[in-house]
Amino acid sequence: MNEKKGMVPHQKPLAANELSQYVHQQFVWSGKRELRYVRLVQLVILVVFFGVWELAGRLKWIDVLLFSYPTKVFKLLWDKLLDGSLLPHVGATVLETIVGFALGTLLGTALAVMIWWSSFLAKVLDPYIVVINSMPKVALGPLFIVGLGPGLLSIIATTLSITVIITTLVVYGSFKEVDANYVKVVTIFGGNKRKVFQKVILPASFPAIVATLKVNVGLAWVGVIVGEFLVSEIGLGYLIIYGFQVFNFTLVISTLIVIALVATVMYQAVSVLEKKITKHR
């Protein structure tokens, strides 16, 4: 009788553990199955898009001089890859994008911290940030060219003019949205402004800061391509301008496809980094 009584408490937790493991496995399998369906649908959409595009080009439904078609585009890319003329342009643009992305994120976050730290500074800079954010960044290009020279620095400056302000606004906005009650708790227990930032503001805003990385990938690409339009003699932006000048729209579309592929790789790299950072928090 005692043995039975002793077995019952031991068996119930075991059954509960098995049930929880089963539910967890079902959840994981369901997530993987849904992800496979998503990937399959994405692949089908891509294949259908290129198939219709190819058919439209072959049957002259579209002007192939302007829109080309996939086999012609990929043949041009393959030829440029074999003769070694493509990779230098890709390397130059990727380097500029990474530098602009990193600097824009760091400077924008630092500026947001400064504005949060000083309410006086926030009041002073608020109208200037709004005005700078509303300005067309392409219009600043000639100023950067004259001031920094027609080279890498002006391209990076154009990229920063786009990424820094957006990063500042997003991160500072996340700082202000933190629950004020958490700040009061730390303050009541004697925490100064530095402790409040370390223990409350920064941890609560971490998801917004990480999400800003994804936004800045696209913004950095926009800034770099615009900068290369204006001053560069190498890079994917230069290839687009050159393609327009010689009326080679197959080259233009090929370059756009390369930009899409490389930007996707960078975006996925940031997503992996986000998961690793979030996992180790």
mmCIF file of C-alpha atoms in Angstrom:
data_model
loop_
_atom_site.group_PDB
_atom_site.id
_atom_site.type_symbol
_atom_site.label_atom_id
_atom_site.label_comp_id
_atom_site.label_asym_id
_atom_site.label_seq_id
_atom_site.Cartn_x
_atom_site.Cartn_y
_atom_site.Cartn_z
ATOM 1 C CA MET A 1 0.000 0.000 0.000
ATOM 2 C CA ASN A 2 2.829 2.327 0.868
ATOM 3 C CA GLU A 3 4.569 1.492 -2.395
ATOM 4 C CA LYS A 4 1.480 2.417 -4.378
ATOM 5 C CA LYS A 5 1.176 5.643 -2.505
ATOM 6 C CA GLY A 6 4.801 6.361 -3.225
ATOM 7 C CA MET A 7 4.441 5.567 -6.922
ATOM 8 C CA VAL A 8 1.539 7.885 -7.590
ATOM 9 C CA PRO A 9 3.366 11.134 -6.768
ATOM 10 C CA HIS A 10 6.308 9.922 -8.856
ATOM 11 C CA GLN A 11 4.214 8.972 -11.887
ATOM 12 C CA LYS A 12 2.199 12.182 -12.142
ATOM 13 C CA PRO A 13 5.182 14.516 -12.718
ATOM 14 C CA LEU A 14 6.544 12.022 -15.243
ATOM 15 C CA ALA A 15 3.294 12.022 -17.195
ATOM 16 C CA ALA A 16 3.192 15.822 -17.050
ATOM 17 C CA ASN A 17 6.758 16.021 -18.369
ATOM 18 C CA GLU A 18 5.936 13.662 -21.220
ATOM 19 C CA LEU A 19 2.860 15.711 -22.069
ATOM 20 C CA SER A 20 4.805 18.969 -22.061
ATOM 21 C CA GLN A 21 7.505 17.436 -24.273
ATOM 22 C CA TYR A 22 4.851 16.149 -26.673
ATOM 23 C CA VAL A 23 3.148 19.559 -26.860
ATOM 24 C CA HIS A 24 6.520 21.239 -27.424
ATOM 25 C CA GLN A 25 7.427 18.802 -30.208
ATOM 26 C CA GLN A 26 4.066 19.376 -31.881
ATOM 27 C CA PHE A 27 4.620 23.120 -31.690
ATOM 28 C CA VAL A 28 8.121 22.830 -33.194
ATOM 29 C CA TRP A 29 6.918 20.521 -35.974
ATOM 30 C CA SER A 30 4.006 22.836 -36.725
ATOM 31 C CA GLY A 31 6.373 25.802 -36.987
ATOM 32 C CA LYS A 32 8.735 23.902 -39.283
ATOM 33 C CA ARG A 33 5.856 22.717 -41.460
ATOM 34 C CA GLU A 34 4.505 26.250 -41.792
ATOM 35 C CA LEU A 35 7.994 27.545 -42.632
ATOM 36 C CA ARG A 36 8.329 24.931 -45.386
ATOM 37 C CA TYR A 37 4.987 26.020 -46.851
ATOM 38 C CA VAL A 38 6.051 29.654 -46.730
ATOM 39 C CA ARG A 39 9.337 28.881 -48.500
ATOM 40 C CA LEU A 40 7.509 26.792 -51.100
ATOM 41 C CA VAL A 41 5.019 29.566 -51.868
ATOM 42 C CA GLN A 42 7.835 32.108 -52.062
ATOM 43 C CA LEU A 43 9.707 29.881 -54.507
ATOM 44 C CA VAL A 44 6.588 29.352 -56.628
ATOM 45 C CA ILE A 45 5.949 33.113 -56.805
ATOM 46 C CA LEU A 46 9.562 33.707 -57.873
ATOM 47 C CA VAL A 47 9.484 30.977 -60.522
ATOM 48 C CA VAL A 48 6.144 32.187 -61.894
ATOM 49 C CA PHE A 49 7.398 35.776 -62.015
ATOM 50 C CA PHE A 50 10.528 34.905 -63.973
ATOM 51 C CA GLY A 51 8.581 32.476 -66.163
ATOM 52 C CA VAL A 52 5.990 35.086 -67.133
ATOM 53 C CA TRP A 53 8.725 37.667 -67.645
ATOM 54 C CA GLU A 54 10.651 35.287 -69.921
ATOM 55 C CA LEU A 55 7.519 34.408 -71.878
ATOM 56 C CA ALA A 56 6.540 38.056 -72.253
ATOM 57 C CA GLY A 57 9.991 38.897 -73.576
ATOM 58 C CA ARG A 58 10.152 35.981 -75.997
ATOM 59 C CA LEU A 59 6.678 36.670 -77.394
ATOM 60 C CA LYS A 60 7.317 40.435 -77.602
ATOM 61 C CA TRP A 61 4.539 41.288 -75.166
ATOM 62 C CA ILE A 62 6.949 43.782 -73.643
ATOM 63 C CA ASP A 63 9.644 45.985 -75.111
ATOM 64 C CA VAL A 64 12.761 43.834 -74.643
ATOM 65 C CA LEU A 65 14.977 46.844 -75.246
ATOM 66 C CA LEU A 66 13.669 48.377 -72.031
ATOM 67 C CA PHE A 67 12.697 45.381 -69.891
ATOM 68 C CA SER A 68 14.881 42.606 -71.349
ATOM 69 C CA TYR A 69 14.103 39.047 -70.109
ATOM 70 C CA PRO A 70 15.646 36.650 -67.558
ATOM 71 C CA THR A 71 17.841 34.464 -69.780
ATOM 72 C CA LYS A 72 19.393 37.536 -71.375
ATOM 73 C CA VAL A 73 19.914 39.151 -67.979
ATOM 74 C CA PHE A 74 21.523 36.091 -66.397
ATOM 75 C CA LYS A 75 23.724 35.533 -69.455
ATOM 76 C CA LEU A 76 25.063 39.074 -69.084
ATOM 77 C CA LEU A 77 25.709 38.499 -65.375
ATOM 78 C CA TRP A 78 27.466 35.210 -66.077
ATOM 79 C CA ASP A 79 29.673 36.790 -68.735
ATOM 80 C CA LYS A 80 30.645 39.643 -66.419
ATOM 81 C CA LEU A 81 31.320 37.194 -63.625
ATOM 82 C CA LEU A 82 33.613 35.143 -65.848
ATOM 83 C CA ASP A 83 35.574 38.114 -67.174
ATOM 84 C CA GLY A 84 36.012 39.451 -63.631
ATOM 85 C CA SER A 85 34.359 42.815 -64.244
ATOM 86 C CA LEU A 86 31.404 42.300 -61.862
ATOM 87 C CA LEU A 87 32.998 41.436 -58.521
ATOM 88 C CA PRO A 88 34.991 44.699 -58.110
ATOM 89 C CA HIS A 89 31.763 46.680 -58.435
ATOM 90 C CA VAL A 90 29.955 44.398 -55.963
ATOM 91 C CA GLY A 91 32.869 44.557 -53.513
ATOM 92 C CA ALA A 92 33.058 48.352 -53.611
ATOM 93 C CA THR A 93 29.330 48.809 -53.015
ATOM 94 C CA VAL A 94 29.164 46.190 -50.258
ATOM 95 C CA LEU A 95 32.119 47.797 -48.440
ATOM 96 C CA GLU A 96 30.520 51.244 -48.634
ATOM 97 C CA THR A 97 27.177 49.840 -47.479
ATOM 98 C CA ILE A 98 28.653 48.021 -44.479
ATOM 99 C CA VAL A 99 30.588 51.126 -43.385
ATOM 100 C CA GLY A 100 27.539 53.377 -43.807
ATOM 101 C CA PHE A 101 25.296 50.836 -42.066
ATOM 102 C CA ALA A 102 27.599 50.440 -39.052
ATOM 103 C CA LEU A 103 28.382 54.135 -38.649
ATOM 104 C CA GLY A 104 24.770 55.176 -39.161
ATOM 105 C CA THR A 105 23.536 52.756 -36.500
ATOM 106 C CA LEU A 106 26.227 53.710 -33.978
ATOM 107 C CA LEU A 107 25.997 57.480 -34.487
ATOM 108 C CA GLY A 108 22.201 57.467 -34.560
ATOM 109 C CA THR A 109 21.987 55.428 -31.352
ATOM 110 C CA ALA A 110 24.578 57.635 -29.643
ATOM 111 C CA LEU A 111 22.665 60.772 -30.645
ATOM 112 C CA ALA A 112 19.433 59.266 -29.318
ATOM 113 C CA VAL A 113 21.133 58.545 -25.975
ATOM 114 C CA MET A 114 22.412 62.130 -25.787
ATOM 115 C CA ILE A 115 18.962 63.551 -26.511
ATOM 116 C CA TRP A 116 17.344 61.298 -23.913
ATOM 117 C CA TRP A 117 20.001 62.163 -21.353
ATOM 118 C CA SER A 118 19.472 65.910 -21.659
ATOM 119 C CA SER A 119 15.934 67.239 -21.954
ATOM 120 C CA PHE A 120 17.405 70.665 -22.727
ATOM 121 C CA LEU A 121 19.365 69.209 -25.657
ATOM 122 C CA ALA A 122 16.237 67.392 -26.847
ATOM 123 C CA LYS A 123 14.279 70.656 -26.934
ATOM 124 C CA VAL A 124 17.106 72.435 -28.780
ATOM 125 C CA LEU A 125 17.675 69.739 -31.412
ATOM 126 C CA ASP A 126 14.056 68.691 -32.001
ATOM 127 C CA PRO A 127 13.235 71.243 -34.756
ATOM 128 C CA TYR A 128 16.579 70.694 -36.467
ATOM 129 C CA ILE A 129 16.087 66.915 -36.550
ATOM 130 C CA VAL A 130 12.611 67.350 -38.021
ATOM 131 C CA VAL A 131 13.885 69.740 -40.707
ATOM 132 C CA ILE A 132 16.889 67.560 -41.617
ATOM 133 C CA ASN A 133 14.691 64.457 -41.794
ATOM 134 C CA SER A 134 12.272 66.212 -44.172
ATOM 135 C CA MET A 135 15.003 67.361 -46.544
ATOM 136 C CA PRO A 136 15.585 65.363 -49.739
ATOM 137 C CA LYS A 137 18.933 63.698 -49.118
ATOM 138 C CA VAL A 138 19.844 63.699 -52.816
ATOM 139 C CA ALA A 139 19.954 67.496 -52.641
ATOM 140 C CA LEU A 140 22.774 67.245 -50.099
ATOM 141 C CA GLY A 141 24.919 65.224 -52.505
ATOM 142 C CA PRO A 142 26.504 68.201 -54.317
ATOM 143 C CA LEU A 143 27.406 69.738 -50.948
ATOM 144 C CA PHE A 144 29.144 66.545 -49.872
ATOM 145 C CA ILE A 145 30.988 66.342 -53.193
ATOM 146 C CA VAL A 146 32.300 69.895 -52.878
ATOM 147 C CA GLY A 147 33.129 69.579 -49.193
ATOM 148 C CA LEU A 148 34.552 66.040 -49.076
ATOM 149 C CA GLY A 149 35.604 65.440 -52.660
ATOM 150 C CA PRO A 150 34.227 63.061 -55.277
ATOM 151 C CA GLY A 151 35.056 59.785 -53.576
ATOM 152 C CA LEU A 152 34.348 57.367 -50.757
ATOM 153 C CA LEU A 153 33.846 60.045 -48.097
ATOM 154 C CA SER A 154 31.040 61.778 -49.982
ATOM 155 C CA ILE A 155 29.285 58.435 -50.554
ATOM 156 C CA ILE A 156 29.531 57.564 -46.853
ATOM 157 C CA ALA A 157 28.298 61.059 -45.946
ATOM 158 C CA THR A 158 25.269 60.616 -48.211
ATOM 159 C CA THR A 159 24.535 57.283 -46.543
ATOM 160 C CA LEU A 160 24.872 58.764 -43.055
ATOM 161 C CA SER A 161 22.524 61.621 -43.948
ATOM 162 C CA ILE A 162 19.831 58.971 -44.434
ATOM 163 C CA THR A 163 20.601 56.433 -41.710
ATOM 164 C CA VAL A 164 21.600 58.604 -38.739
ATOM 165 C CA ILE A 165 18.431 60.679 -38.434
ATOM 166 C CA ILE A 166 16.087 57.709 -38.909
ATOM 167 C CA THR A 167 18.020 55.690 -36.330
ATOM 168 C CA THR A 168 17.909 58.601 -33.890
ATOM 169 C CA LEU A 169 14.160 59.049 -34.259
ATOM 170 C CA VAL A 170 13.363 55.342 -33.903
ATOM 171 C CA VAL A 171 15.660 54.697 -30.937
ATOM 172 C CA TYR A 172 14.753 57.916 -29.116
ATOM 173 C CA GLY A 173 11.085 57.126 -29.653
ATOM 174 C CA SER A 174 11.593 53.710 -28.045
ATOM 175 C CA PHE A 175 13.356 55.384 -25.101
ATOM 176 C CA LYS A 176 10.354 57.639 -24.499
ATOM 177 C CA GLU A 177 7.867 54.765 -24.689
ATOM 178 C CA VAL A 178 9.415 52.880 -21.761
ATOM 179 C CA ASP A 179 6.947 52.547 -18.873
ATOM 180 C CA ALA A 180 7.565 55.429 -16.461
ATOM 181 C CA ASN A 181 6.715 53.207 -13.480
ATOM 182 C CA TYR A 182 9.891 51.176 -14.048
ATOM 183 C CA VAL A 183 11.920 54.378 -13.984
ATOM 184 C CA LYS A 184 10.218 55.432 -10.740
ATOM 185 C CA VAL A 185 11.045 52.103 -9.073
ATOM 186 C CA VAL A 186 14.759 52.435 -9.847
ATOM 187 C CA THR A 187 14.738 56.086 -8.781
ATOM 188 C CA ILE A 188 12.999 55.292 -5.479
ATOM 189 C CA PHE A 189 15.734 52.787 -4.655
ATOM 190 C CA GLY A 190 18.380 55.458 -5.172
ATOM 191 C CA GLY A 191 19.274 54.883 -8.802
ATOM 192 C CA ASN A 192 20.718 57.838 -10.701
ATOM 193 C CA LYS A 193 20.147 58.592 -14.371
ATOM 194 C CA ARG A 194 22.953 56.272 -15.415
ATOM 195 C CA LYS A 195 21.411 53.381 -13.478
ATOM 196 C CA VAL A 196 17.999 54.153 -14.921
ATOM 197 C CA PHE A 197 19.438 53.961 -18.424
ATOM 198 C CA GLN A 198 21.390 50.766 -17.751
ATOM 199 C CA LYS A 199 18.687 48.901 -15.848
ATOM 200 C CA VAL A 200 15.484 50.145 -17.488
ATOM 201 C CA ILE A 201 15.759 52.222 -20.662
ATOM 202 C CA LEU A 202 18.365 50.235 -22.584
ATOM 203 C CA PRO A 203 16.978 46.733 -21.840
ATOM 204 C CA ALA A 204 13.424 47.820 -22.654
ATOM 205 C CA SER A 205 14.526 49.488 -25.907
ATOM 206 C CA PHE A 206 16.784 46.669 -27.028
ATOM 207 C CA PRO A 207 14.214 45.123 -29.430
ATOM 208 C CA ALA A 208 13.722 48.507 -31.135
ATOM 209 C CA ILE A 209 17.489 49.005 -31.460
ATOM 210 C CA VAL A 210 17.915 45.561 -33.008
ATOM 211 C CA ALA A 211 14.962 46.151 -35.328
ATOM 212 C CA THR A 212 16.642 49.381 -36.441
ATOM 213 C CA LEU A 213 19.494 47.276 -37.808
ATOM 214 C CA LYS A 214 17.119 45.745 -40.346
ATOM 215 C CA VAL A 215 15.772 49.139 -41.362
ATOM 216 C CA ASN A 216 19.282 50.496 -41.744
ATOM 217 C CA VAL A 217 20.251 47.731 -44.165
ATOM 218 C CA GLY A 218 17.791 49.099 -46.718
ATOM 219 C CA LEU A 219 18.562 52.726 -45.914
ATOM 220 C CA ALA A 220 22.304 52.144 -46.238
ATOM 221 C CA TRP A 221 21.794 50.629 -49.681
ATOM 222 C CA VAL A 222 19.705 53.614 -50.752
ATOM 223 C CA GLY A 223 22.353 56.054 -49.526
ATOM 224 C CA VAL A 224 25.242 54.213 -51.171
ATOM 225 C CA ILE A 225 23.503 53.822 -54.534
ATOM 226 C CA VAL A 226 22.505 57.500 -54.544
ATOM 227 C CA GLY A 227 26.069 58.466 -53.658
ATOM 228 C CA GLU A 228 27.448 56.275 -56.439
ATOM 229 C CA PHE A 229 25.012 57.850 -58.877
ATOM 230 C CA LEU A 230 26.621 61.211 -58.154
ATOM 231 C CA VAL A 231 30.340 60.599 -57.804
ATOM 232 C CA SER A 232 31.508 57.015 -58.127
ATOM 233 C CA GLU A 233 33.479 55.446 -60.949
ATOM 234 C CA ILE A 234 33.029 51.970 -59.517
ATOM 235 C CA GLY A 235 30.163 50.193 -57.830
ATOM 236 C CA LEU A 236 26.694 48.940 -58.632
ATOM 237 C CA GLY A 237 25.280 52.471 -58.686
ATOM 238 C CA TYR A 238 27.885 53.391 -61.271
ATOM 239 C CA LEU A 239 26.856 50.390 -63.409
ATOM 240 C CA ILE A 240 23.232 51.544 -63.361
ATOM 241 C CA ILE A 241 24.162 55.060 -64.487
ATOM 242 C CA TYR A 242 26.520 53.668 -67.125
ATOM 243 C CA GLY A 243 23.768 51.357 -68.410
ATOM 244 C CA PHE A 244 21.412 54.319 -68.816
ATOM 245 C CA GLN A 245 24.072 56.350 -70.584
ATOM 246 C CA VAL A 246 24.809 53.645 -73.183
ATOM 247 C CA PHE A 247 21.139 52.629 -73.375
ATOM 248 C CA ASN A 248 21.920 49.129 -72.129
ATOM 249 C CA PHE A 249 18.877 48.411 -69.970
ATOM 250 C CA THR A 250 19.801 44.748 -69.666
ATOM 251 C CA LEU A 251 22.830 45.907 -67.689
ATOM 252 C CA VAL A 252 20.595 48.130 -65.558
ATOM 253 C CA ILE A 253 18.196 45.294 -64.720
ATOM 254 C CA SER A 254 21.091 42.891 -64.135
ATOM 255 C CA THR A 255 22.592 45.318 -61.634
ATOM 256 C CA LEU A 256 19.260 45.705 -59.866
ATOM 257 C CA ILE A 257 19.029 41.927 -59.499
ATOM 258 C CA VAL A 258 22.534 41.827 -58.030
ATOM 259 C CA ILE A 259 21.570 44.569 -55.574
ATOM 260 C CA ALA A 260 18.473 42.604 -54.555
ATOM 261 C CA LEU A 261 20.505 39.421 -54.012
ATOM 262 C CA VAL A 262 23.293 41.056 -52.009
ATOM 263 C CA ALA A 263 20.843 43.130 -49.956
ATOM 264 C CA THR A 264 18.916 39.946 -49.144
ATOM 265 C CA VAL A 265 22.105 38.258 -47.941
ATOM 266 C CA MET A 266 22.929 41.252 -45.732
ATOM 267 C CA TYR A 267 19.384 41.333 -44.356
ATOM 268 C CA GLN A 268 19.527 37.620 -43.507
ATOM 269 C CA ALA A 269 22.920 38.131 -41.847
ATOM 270 C CA VAL A 270 21.405 40.859 -39.661
ATOM 271 C CA SER A 271 18.472 38.539 -38.832
ATOM 272 C CA VAL A 272 20.893 35.808 -37.727
ATOM 273 C CA LEU A 273 22.795 38.357 -35.639
ATOM 274 C CA GLU A 274 19.519 39.514 -34.087
ATOM 275 C CA LYS A 275 18.599 35.954 -33.089
ATOM 276 C CA LYS A 276 22.012 35.326 -31.561
ATOM 277 C CA ILE A 277 21.988 38.586 -29.605
ATOM 278 C CA THR A 278 18.437 38.003 -28.391
ATOM 279 C CA LYS A 279 19.239 34.423 -27.417
ATOM 280 C CA HIS A 280 22.213 35.457 -25.267
ATOM 281 C CA ARG A 281 20.459 38.307 -23.504
#
